[in-house]
């Protein structure tokens, strides 16, 4: 059984990492539309890392 405070911290961490994942996806889309393909790839790589981080908290 997980303590309530620990559970809340894990939920908050998951939410933060999930939001970061989506934010980097949006940055990548914007960079790609502006012709910055290398920057878009970088943002997508960071987004992937954030997705993994989120999974670690779930």
Short mmCIF file of C-alpha atoms in Angstrom, two decimals:
data_model
loop_
_atom_site.label_atom_id
_atom_site.label_comp_id
_atom_site.label_asym_id
_atom_site.label_seq_id
_atom_site.Cartn_x
_atom_site.Cartn_y
_atom_site.Cartn_z
CA UNK A 1 0.00 0.00 0.00
CA UNK A 2 1.29 3.43 -0.94
CA UNK A 3 1.08 6.26 1.56
CA UNK A 4 -1.33 9.05 0.53
CA UNK A 5 1.41 11.70 0.34
CA UNK A 6 3.61 9.41 -1.75
CA UNK A 7 0.70 8.65 -4.04
CA UNK A 8 -0.01 12.37 -4.49
CA UNK A 9 3.66 13.04 -5.24
CA UNK A 10 3.72 10.28 -7.86
CA UNK A 11 0.54 11.61 -9.47
CA UNK A 12 2.01 15.12 -9.58
CA UNK A 13 5.27 13.84 -11.04
CA UNK A 14 3.41 11.85 -13.69
CA UNK A 15 1.32 14.89 -14.61
CA UNK A 16 4.38 17.13 -14.87
CA UNK A 17 6.30 14.71 -17.06
CA UNK A 18 3.23 14.14 -19.26
CA UNK A 19 2.77 17.87 -19.72
CA UNK A 20 6.46 18.28 -20.54
CA UNK A 21 6.14 15.51 -23.14
CA UNK A 22 3.28 17.29 -24.89
CA UNK A 23 4.98 20.68 -24.64
CA UNK A 24 8.08 19.34 -26.42
CA UNK A 25 5.90 17.73 -29.10
CA UNK A 26 4.30 21.13 -29.72
CA UNK A 27 7.73 22.80 -29.83
CA UNK A 28 8.87 20.17 -32.34
CA UNK A 29 5.85 20.77 -34.55
CA UNK A 30 6.45 24.51 -34.50
CA UNK A 31 10.16 24.10 -35.26
CA UNK A 32 9.36 21.74 -38.14
CA UNK A 33 6.83 24.16 -39.63
CA UNK A 34 9.44 26.93 -39.40
CA UNK A 35 11.99 24.83 -41.29
CA UNK A 36 14.18 23.90 -38.32
CA UNK A 37 14.23 20.14 -38.87
CA UNK A 38 17.25 19.47 -36.64
CA UNK A 39 15.70 21.42 -33.77
CA UNK A 40 12.43 19.53 -34.30
CA UNK A 41 14.31 16.22 -34.03
CA UNK A 42 15.95 17.41 -30.82
CA UNK A 43 12.59 18.37 -29.32
CA UNK A 44 11.12 15.01 -30.33
CA UNK A 45 14.02 13.20 -28.63
CA UNK A 46 13.46 15.22 -25.47
CA UNK A 47 9.72 14.51 -25.68
CA UNK A 48 10.49 10.79 -25.86
CA UNK A 49 12.66 11.05 -22.74
CA UNK A 50 9.87 12.86 -20.90
CA UNK A 51 7.44 10.11 -21.91
CA UNK A 52 9.78 7.54 -20.39
CA UNK A 53 10.08 9.66 -17.24
CA UNK A 54 6.29 9.78 -16.97
CA UNK A 55 6.12 6.01 -17.28
CA UNK A 56 8.55 5.67 -14.39
CA UNK A 57 6.10 7.49 -12.12
CA UNK A 58 3.02 5.54 -13.14
#
